[in-house]
Coordinates of C-alpha atoms (C1' of nucleotides) in Angstrom, one line a residue:
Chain A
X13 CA -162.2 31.7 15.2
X14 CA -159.7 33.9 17.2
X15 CA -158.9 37.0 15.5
X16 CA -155.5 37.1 17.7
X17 CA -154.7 33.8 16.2
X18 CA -155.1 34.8 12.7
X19 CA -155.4 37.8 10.5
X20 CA -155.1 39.4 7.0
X21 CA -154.1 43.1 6.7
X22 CA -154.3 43.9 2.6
X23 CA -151.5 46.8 2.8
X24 CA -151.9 47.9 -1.0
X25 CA -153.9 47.3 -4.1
X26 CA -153.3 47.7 -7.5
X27 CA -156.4 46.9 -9.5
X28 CA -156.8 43.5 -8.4
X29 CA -153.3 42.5 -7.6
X30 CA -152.9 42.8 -3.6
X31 CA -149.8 43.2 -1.0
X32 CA -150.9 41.7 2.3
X33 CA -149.8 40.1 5.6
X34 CA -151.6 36.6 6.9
X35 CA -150.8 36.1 10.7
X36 CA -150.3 32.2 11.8
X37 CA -149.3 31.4 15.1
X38 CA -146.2 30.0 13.4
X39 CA -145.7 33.2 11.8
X40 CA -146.2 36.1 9.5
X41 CA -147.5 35.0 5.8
X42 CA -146.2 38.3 3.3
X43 CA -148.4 37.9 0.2
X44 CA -148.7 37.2 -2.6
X45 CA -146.7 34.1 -1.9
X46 CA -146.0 30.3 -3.2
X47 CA -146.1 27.5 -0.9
X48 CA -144.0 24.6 -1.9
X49 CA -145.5 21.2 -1.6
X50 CA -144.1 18.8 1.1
X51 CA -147.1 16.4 0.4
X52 CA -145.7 13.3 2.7
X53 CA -144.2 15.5 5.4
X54 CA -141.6 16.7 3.5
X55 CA -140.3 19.0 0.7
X56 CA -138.7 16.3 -1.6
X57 CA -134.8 16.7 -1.8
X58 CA -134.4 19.5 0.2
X59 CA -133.8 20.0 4.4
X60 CA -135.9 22.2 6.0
X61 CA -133.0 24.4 6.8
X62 CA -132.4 24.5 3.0
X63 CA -136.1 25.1 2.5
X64 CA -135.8 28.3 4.8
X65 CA -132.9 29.6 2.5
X66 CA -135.0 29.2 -0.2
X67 CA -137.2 32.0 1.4
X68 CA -140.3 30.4 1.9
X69 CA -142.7 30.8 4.9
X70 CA -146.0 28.6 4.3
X71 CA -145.6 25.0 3.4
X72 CA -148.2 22.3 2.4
X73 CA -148.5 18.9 3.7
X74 CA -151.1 16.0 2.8
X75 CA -153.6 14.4 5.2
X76 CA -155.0 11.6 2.3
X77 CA -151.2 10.7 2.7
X78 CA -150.2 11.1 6.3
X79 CA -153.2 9.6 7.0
X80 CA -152.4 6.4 5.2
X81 CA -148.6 6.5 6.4
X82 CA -147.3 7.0 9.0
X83 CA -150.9 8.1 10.6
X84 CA -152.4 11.3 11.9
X85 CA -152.0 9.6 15.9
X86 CA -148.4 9.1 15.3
X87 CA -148.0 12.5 14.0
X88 CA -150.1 14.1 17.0
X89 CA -147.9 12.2 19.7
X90 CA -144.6 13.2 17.7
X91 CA -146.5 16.7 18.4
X92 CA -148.0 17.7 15.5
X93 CA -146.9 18.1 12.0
X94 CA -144.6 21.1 13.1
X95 CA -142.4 19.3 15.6
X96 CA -142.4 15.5 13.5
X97 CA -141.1 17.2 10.3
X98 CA -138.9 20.3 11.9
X99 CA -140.4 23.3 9.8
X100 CA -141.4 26.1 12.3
X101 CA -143.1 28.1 10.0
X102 CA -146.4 28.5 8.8
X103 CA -148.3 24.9 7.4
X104 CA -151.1 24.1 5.8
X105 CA -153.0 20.6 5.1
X106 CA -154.7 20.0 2.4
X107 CA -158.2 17.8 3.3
X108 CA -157.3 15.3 0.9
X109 CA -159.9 16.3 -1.7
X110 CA -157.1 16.7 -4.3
X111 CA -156.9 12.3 -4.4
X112 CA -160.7 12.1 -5.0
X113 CA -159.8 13.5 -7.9
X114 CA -156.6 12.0 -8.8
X115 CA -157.0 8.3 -7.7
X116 CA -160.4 8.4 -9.7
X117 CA -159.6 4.5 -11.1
X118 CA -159.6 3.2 -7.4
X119 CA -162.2 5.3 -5.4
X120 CA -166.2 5.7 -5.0
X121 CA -167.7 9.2 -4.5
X122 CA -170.9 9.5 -2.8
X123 CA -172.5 12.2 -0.7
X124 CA -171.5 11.4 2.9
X125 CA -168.1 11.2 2.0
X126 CA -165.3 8.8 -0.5
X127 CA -164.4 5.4 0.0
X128 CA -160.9 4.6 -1.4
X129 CA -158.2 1.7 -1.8
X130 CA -155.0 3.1 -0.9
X131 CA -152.0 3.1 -3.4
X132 CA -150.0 2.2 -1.0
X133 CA -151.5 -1.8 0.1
X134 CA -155.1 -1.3 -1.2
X135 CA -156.5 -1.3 2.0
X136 CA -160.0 0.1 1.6
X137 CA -160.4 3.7 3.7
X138 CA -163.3 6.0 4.0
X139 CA -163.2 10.0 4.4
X140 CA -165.5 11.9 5.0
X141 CA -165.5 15.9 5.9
X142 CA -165.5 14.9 9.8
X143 CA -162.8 12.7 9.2
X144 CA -160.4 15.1 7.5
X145 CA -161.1 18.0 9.6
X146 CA -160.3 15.3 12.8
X147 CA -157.2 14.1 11.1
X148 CA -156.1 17.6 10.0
X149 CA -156.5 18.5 13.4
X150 CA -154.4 16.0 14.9
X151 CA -151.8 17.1 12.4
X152 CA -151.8 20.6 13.5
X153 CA -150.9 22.8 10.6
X154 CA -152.0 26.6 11.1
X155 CA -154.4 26.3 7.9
X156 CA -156.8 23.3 7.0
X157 CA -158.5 22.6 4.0
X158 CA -162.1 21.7 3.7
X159 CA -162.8 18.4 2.3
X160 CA -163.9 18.9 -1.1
X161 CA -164.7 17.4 -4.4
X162 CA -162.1 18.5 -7.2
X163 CA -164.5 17.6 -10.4
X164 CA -163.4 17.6 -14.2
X165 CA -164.0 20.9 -15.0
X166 CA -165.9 20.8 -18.3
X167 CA -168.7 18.6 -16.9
X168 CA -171.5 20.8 -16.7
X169 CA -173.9 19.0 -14.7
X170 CA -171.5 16.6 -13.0
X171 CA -169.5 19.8 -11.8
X172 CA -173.6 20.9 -10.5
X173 CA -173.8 18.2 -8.5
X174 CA -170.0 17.9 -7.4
X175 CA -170.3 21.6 -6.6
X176 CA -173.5 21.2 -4.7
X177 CA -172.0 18.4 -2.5
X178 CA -168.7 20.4 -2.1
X179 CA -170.6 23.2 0.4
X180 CA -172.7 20.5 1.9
X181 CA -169.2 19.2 3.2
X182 CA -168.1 22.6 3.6
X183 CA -170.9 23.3 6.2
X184 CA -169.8 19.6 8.2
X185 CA -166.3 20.8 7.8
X186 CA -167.2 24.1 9.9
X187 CA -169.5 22.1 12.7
X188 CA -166.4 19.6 13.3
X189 CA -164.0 21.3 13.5
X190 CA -162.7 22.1 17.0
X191 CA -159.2 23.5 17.5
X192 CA -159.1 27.5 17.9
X193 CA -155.8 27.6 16.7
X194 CA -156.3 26.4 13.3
X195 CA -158.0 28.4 9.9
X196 CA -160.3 26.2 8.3
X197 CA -160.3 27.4 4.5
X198 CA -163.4 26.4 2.6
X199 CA -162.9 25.6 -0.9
X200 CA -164.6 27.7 -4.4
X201 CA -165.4 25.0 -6.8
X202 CA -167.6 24.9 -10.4
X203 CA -165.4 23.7 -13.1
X204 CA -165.3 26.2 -16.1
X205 CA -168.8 27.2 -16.1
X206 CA -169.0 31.2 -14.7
X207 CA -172.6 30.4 -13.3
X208 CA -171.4 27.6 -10.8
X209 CA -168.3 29.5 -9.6
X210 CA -170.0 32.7 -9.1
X211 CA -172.8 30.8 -6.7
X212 CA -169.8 29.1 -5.2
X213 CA -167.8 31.9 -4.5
X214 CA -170.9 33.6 -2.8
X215 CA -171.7 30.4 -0.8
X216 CA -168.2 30.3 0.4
X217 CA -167.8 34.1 1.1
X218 CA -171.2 33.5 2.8
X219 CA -169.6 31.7 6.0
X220 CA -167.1 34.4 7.0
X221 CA -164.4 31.8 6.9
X222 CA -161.0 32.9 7.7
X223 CA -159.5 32.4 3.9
X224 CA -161.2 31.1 0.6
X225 CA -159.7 28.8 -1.9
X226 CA -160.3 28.6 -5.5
X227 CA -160.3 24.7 -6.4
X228 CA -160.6 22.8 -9.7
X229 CA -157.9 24.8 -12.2
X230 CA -154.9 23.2 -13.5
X231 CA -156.7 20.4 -14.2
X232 CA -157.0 20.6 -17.5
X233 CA -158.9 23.6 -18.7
X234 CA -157.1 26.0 -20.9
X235 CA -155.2 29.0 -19.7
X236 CA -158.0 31.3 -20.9
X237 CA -160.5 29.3 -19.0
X238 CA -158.0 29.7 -15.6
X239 CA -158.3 33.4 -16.2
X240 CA -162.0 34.0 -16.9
X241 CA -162.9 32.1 -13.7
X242 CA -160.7 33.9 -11.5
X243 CA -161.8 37.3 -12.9
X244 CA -165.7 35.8 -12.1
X245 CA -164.7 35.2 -8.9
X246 CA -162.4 37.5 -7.7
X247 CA -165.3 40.5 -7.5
X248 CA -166.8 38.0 -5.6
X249 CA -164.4 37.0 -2.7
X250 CA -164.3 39.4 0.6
X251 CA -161.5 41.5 0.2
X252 CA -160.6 41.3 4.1
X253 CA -159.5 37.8 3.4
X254 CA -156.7 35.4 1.7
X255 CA -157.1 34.1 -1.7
X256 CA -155.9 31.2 -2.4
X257 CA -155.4 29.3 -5.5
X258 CA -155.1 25.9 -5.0
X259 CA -152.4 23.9 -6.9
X260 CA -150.8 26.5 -9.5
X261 CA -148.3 26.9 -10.6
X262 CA -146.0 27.8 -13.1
X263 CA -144.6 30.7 -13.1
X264 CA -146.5 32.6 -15.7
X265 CA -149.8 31.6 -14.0
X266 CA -148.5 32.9 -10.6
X267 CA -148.6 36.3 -12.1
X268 CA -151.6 35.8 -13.9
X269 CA -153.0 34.5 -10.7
X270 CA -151.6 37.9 -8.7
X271 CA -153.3 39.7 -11.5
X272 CA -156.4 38.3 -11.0
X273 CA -156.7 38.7 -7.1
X274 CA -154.8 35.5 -5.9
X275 CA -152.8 35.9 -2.3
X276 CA -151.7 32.4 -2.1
X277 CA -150.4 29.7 -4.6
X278 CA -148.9 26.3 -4.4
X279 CA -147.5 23.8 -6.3
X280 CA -145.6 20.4 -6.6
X281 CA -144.2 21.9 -9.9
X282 CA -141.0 23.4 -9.0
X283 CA -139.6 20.3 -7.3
X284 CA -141.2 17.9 -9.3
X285 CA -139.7 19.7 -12.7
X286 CA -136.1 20.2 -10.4
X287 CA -136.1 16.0 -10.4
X288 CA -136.7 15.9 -13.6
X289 CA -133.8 17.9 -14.4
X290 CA -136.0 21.1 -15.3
X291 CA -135.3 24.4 -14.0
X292 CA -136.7 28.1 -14.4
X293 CA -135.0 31.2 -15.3
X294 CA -136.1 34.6 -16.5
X295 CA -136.4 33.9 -19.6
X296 CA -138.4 30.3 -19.6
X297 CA -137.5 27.3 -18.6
X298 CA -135.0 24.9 -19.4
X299 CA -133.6 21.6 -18.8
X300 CA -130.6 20.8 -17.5
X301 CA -129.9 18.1 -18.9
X302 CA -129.5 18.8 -22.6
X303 CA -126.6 18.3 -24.3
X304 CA -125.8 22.7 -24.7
X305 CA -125.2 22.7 -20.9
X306 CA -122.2 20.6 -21.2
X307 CA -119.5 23.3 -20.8
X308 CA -121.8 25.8 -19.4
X309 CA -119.6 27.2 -16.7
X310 CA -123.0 29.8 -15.9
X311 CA -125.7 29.7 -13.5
X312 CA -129.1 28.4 -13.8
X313 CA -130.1 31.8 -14.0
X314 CA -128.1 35.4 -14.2
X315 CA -128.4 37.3 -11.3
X316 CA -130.4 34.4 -9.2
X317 CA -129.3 34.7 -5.3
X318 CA -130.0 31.2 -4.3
X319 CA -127.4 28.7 -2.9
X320 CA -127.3 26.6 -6.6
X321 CA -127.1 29.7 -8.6
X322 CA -124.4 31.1 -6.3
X323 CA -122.2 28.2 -6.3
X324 CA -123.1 25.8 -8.4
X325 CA -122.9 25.9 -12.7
X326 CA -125.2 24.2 -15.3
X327 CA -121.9 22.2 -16.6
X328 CA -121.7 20.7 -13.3
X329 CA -125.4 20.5 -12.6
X330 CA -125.6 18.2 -16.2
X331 CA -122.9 16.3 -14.6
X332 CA -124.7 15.2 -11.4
X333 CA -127.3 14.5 -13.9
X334 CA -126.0 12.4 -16.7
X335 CA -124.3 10.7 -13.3
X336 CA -127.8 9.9 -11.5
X337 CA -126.4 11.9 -8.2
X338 CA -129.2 13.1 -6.1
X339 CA -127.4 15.9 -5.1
X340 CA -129.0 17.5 -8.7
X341 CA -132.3 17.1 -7.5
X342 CA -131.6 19.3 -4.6
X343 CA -129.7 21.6 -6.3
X344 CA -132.4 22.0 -8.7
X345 CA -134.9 22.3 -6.2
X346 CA -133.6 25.1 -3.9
X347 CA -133.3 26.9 -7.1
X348 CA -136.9 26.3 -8.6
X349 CA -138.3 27.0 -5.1
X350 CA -136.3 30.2 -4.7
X351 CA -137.6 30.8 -8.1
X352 CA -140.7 31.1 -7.3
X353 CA -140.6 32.7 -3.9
X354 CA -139.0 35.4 -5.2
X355 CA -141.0 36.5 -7.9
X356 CA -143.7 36.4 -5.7
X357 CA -141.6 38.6 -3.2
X358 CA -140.7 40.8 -6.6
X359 CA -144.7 41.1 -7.3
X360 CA -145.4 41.6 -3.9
X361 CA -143.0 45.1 -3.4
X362 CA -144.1 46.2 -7.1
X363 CA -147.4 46.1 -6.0
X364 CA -146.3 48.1 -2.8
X365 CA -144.6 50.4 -5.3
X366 CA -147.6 51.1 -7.7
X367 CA -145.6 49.3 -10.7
X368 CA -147.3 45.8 -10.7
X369 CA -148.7 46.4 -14.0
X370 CA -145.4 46.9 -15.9
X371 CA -143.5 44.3 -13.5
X372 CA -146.1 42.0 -14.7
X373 CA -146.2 42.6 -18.3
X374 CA -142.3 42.7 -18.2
X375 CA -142.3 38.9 -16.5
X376 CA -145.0 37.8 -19.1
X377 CA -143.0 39.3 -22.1
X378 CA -139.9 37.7 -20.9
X379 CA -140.6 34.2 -19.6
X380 CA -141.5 31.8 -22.8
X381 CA -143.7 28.8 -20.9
X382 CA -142.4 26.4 -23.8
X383 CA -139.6 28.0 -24.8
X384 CA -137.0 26.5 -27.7
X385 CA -134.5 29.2 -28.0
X386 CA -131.0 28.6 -26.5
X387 CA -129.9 29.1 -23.2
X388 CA -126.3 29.8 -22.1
Chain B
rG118 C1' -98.7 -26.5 -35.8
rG119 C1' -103.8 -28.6 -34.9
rA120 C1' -109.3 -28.8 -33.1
rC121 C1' -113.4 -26.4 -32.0
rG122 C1' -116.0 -21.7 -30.7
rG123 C1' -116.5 -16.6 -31.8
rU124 C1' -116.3 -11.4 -34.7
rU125 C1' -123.8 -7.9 -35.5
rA126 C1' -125.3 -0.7 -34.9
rC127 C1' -122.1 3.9 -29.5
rC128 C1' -121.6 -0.7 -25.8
rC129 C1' -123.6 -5.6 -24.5
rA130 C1' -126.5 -9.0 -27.1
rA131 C1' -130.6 -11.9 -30.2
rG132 C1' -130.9 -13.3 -35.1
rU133 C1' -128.6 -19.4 -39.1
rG134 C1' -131.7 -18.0 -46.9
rG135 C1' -136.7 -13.7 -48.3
rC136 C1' -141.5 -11.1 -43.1
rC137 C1' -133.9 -7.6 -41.4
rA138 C1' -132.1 -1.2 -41.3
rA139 C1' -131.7 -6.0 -38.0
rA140 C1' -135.2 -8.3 -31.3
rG141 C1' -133.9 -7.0 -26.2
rG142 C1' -130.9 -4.3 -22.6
rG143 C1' -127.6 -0.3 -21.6
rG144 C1' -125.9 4.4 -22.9
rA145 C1' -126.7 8.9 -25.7
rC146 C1' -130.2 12.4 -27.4
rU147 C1' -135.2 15.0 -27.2
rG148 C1' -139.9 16.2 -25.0
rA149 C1' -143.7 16.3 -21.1
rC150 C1' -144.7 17.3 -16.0
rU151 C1' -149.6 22.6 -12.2
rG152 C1' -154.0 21.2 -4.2
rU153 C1' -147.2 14.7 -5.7
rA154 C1' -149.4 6.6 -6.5
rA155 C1' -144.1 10.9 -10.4
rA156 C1' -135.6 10.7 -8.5
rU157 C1' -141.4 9.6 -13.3
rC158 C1' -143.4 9.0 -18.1
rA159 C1' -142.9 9.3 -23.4
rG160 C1' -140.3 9.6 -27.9
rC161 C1' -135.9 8.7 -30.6
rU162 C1' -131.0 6.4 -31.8
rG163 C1' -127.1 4.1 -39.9
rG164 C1' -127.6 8.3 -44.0
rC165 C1' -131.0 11.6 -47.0
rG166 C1' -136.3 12.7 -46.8
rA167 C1' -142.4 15.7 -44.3
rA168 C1' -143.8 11.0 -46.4
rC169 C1' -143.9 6.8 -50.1
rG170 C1' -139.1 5.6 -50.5
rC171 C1' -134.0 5.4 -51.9
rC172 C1' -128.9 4.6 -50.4
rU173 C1' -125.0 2.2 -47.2
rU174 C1' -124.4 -1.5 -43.1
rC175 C1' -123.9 -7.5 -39.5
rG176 C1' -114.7 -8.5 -39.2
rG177 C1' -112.0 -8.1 -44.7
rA178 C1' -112.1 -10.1 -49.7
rG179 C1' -114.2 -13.4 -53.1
rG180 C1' -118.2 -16.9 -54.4
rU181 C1' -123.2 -19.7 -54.5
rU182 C1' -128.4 -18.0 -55.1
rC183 C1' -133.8 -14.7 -58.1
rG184 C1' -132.4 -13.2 -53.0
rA185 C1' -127.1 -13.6 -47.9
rA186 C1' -126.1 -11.0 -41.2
rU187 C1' -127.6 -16.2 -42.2
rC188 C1' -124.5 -21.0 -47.1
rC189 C1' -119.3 -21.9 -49.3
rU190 C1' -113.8 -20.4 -49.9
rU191 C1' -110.1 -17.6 -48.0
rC192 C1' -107.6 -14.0 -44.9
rA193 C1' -107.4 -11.3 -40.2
rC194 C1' -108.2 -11.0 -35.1
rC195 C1' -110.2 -13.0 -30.2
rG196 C1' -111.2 -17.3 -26.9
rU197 C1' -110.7 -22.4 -25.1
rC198 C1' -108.4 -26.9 -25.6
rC199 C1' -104.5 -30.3 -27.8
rA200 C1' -99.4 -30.6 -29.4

RNA sequence: GGACGGUUACCCAAGUGGCCAAAGGGGACUGACUGUAAAUCAGCUGGCGAACGCCUUCGGAGGUUCGAAUCCUUCACCGUCCA
């Protein structure tokens, strides 16, 4: 590892929640922060000059996927992941471990590695940890993901096992990797059971990686579940290092997540909810589409800075919708994505300020997850 | 003037005696979405009701029948053809 490459400077504390900075040779990463999801190369809807509007710095992108199409060779002669897709900032890749889980009806776990039939032609592929960490290389994002098992979480001694295999790969992850200019992340794992994700956050700590995930939440367990496990683990967890929880959220568990000692979130939410005509505000979220928003000549949200909030209202957002224009899932997007990016840059400077706790409960008592009442 | 064919719910469109408050589309409306097989999926769409159910509907009016969107008569309108 080369500590000129990469490093995390925690600047403030406030019980758990943390202010930090995680150097990438494509840039500074100001945390806490949330990384939208570009899973095939690409933020859905929006351009990468919109993208950097929205605020954000790290952005995620897929190897199970770009393996499949258009390849991780193609990709490497384009010049990496950086150059083929045009975002200069910080990426990230995640192993692929995610689809063992997802694609469960058409794949075949085993020890060495998974065998799958791609959803794409059902060509069979295999991947094993060598094999992601070689493709994730030839992609070139700043951070790679070890290739791990994401289980179902309230199988006690499937999640054992799962777990158990999950380091093993960990440890192959670290002996192939090769590029110096790349943070390998290994991965906590352990379901809901406090027992497994305790020896997995030690085993992970253990091999002075430069970040650690948390894997396996918002996957099903309850929200009370999330929360315990990160409170287990976040004593745990070097302090010198990024946090990172893998695949949350919304934006209640963000905070809950900052709370708890998370640096790092991502999430396909915000742009999958933007093309489904959902967007957040202060207050909860609501869809765009209803019926109320008809002669809404208002925002998306009061006091929101982003490009659709500042020039765009809900009346006309409905109308894009109700007219199938795919100008409303941009829209939508920049705004969700904003969203998110800037309460994480709210959290971050209250936690700089000392007043995290009340920012916090504030968010929490304002923003309803399901919320019915009316918005104008 | 005559001969056929047609008129079904917001729209299109099935349905030719009871299983029809009425298939299927579309549209409208509502909900879901957390390391993206997702510009997707689900529900709902005569009224009242939580529900059993009750009430009102298949161009209008009248009739046959235990029972009619469905059969008969007539009127209106639309289409095609013949004068």
């Amino acid at each position: 590892m080369n500590k000129k490459l990469f490093s995390f400077e925690l600047l403030h504390k406030q019980e758990s929640a943390r202010a930090g900075v995680f150097t990438t040779p494509h840039g500074d990463i100001f945390t806490p922060v949330f990384a939208p999801v570009g899973t095939q190369a690409t933020v859905k809807a929006v351009t990468p000059e919109q993208l950097q509007q929205t605020g954000a710095s790290l952005v995620l992108a897929n190897t199970y996927h770009l393996y499949l199409r258009p390849g991780a060779d193609l990709i490497a002669e384009h010049g990496g992941l950086h150059n083929f897709m045009q975002w200069s900032g910080p990426m990230l890749t995640d192993s692929g471990g995610f689809q063992v889980f997802s694609l469960s009806a058409i794949r075949k776990v085993d020890d060495e590695g998974v065998t799958f039939k791609s959803h794409i032609d059902g060509s069979m592929h295999r991947l094993t940890p060598e094999l992601s960490v070689a493709v994730q290389e030839k992609l070139g994002a700043d951070i790679i993901m070890a290739f791990d098992e994401c289980a179902v979480p309230d199988d006690l001694e499937y999640n054992r096992r799962s777990m158990a295999r999950t380091h093993a790969w960990l440890e192959r992850c670290v002996t192939a990797r090769t590029r110096a200019d790349q943070a390998l992340f290994g991965i906590v794992q352990g379901g809901i059971f406090p027992e497994l994700r305790r020896e997995s956050a030690q085993f992970v700590s253990s091999l002075d990686l430069p970040g650690v995930a948390i894997g396996g939440l918002s996957v099903g367990e309850t929200k009370e579940q999330m929360h315990d496990i990160l409170e287990v683990v976040d004593p745990l967890l070097p302090q010198d290092k990024p946090r990172y929880l893998m695949g949350v959220g919304s934006p209640e568990d963000l905070i809950n997540g900052v709370m708890r000692g998370v640096d790092i979130f991502d999430c396909v939410l915000p742009t999958r909810l933007a093309r489904h005509q959902a967007a957040f505000t202060q207050t909860g979220r609501v869809n765009l589409m209803n019926s109320i928003n008809t002669r809404s000549f208002a925002p998306i949200d009061e006091g929101c800075q982003c490009y659709t909030c500042r020039n765009f209202t809900r009346a006309y957002l409905r109308h894009l919708i109700i007219a199938k224009e795919m100008l409303a899932s941009t829209l939508i997007s920049i705004h969700n994505i904003q969203f998110l990016i800037t309460l994480m840059g709210d959290a971050r400077q209250s936690i700089l300020d000392g007043t995290f706790d009340t920012f916090a409960a504030a968010f929490l008592e304002r923003y309803q997850p399901n919320h019915k009442k009316e918005h104008v």
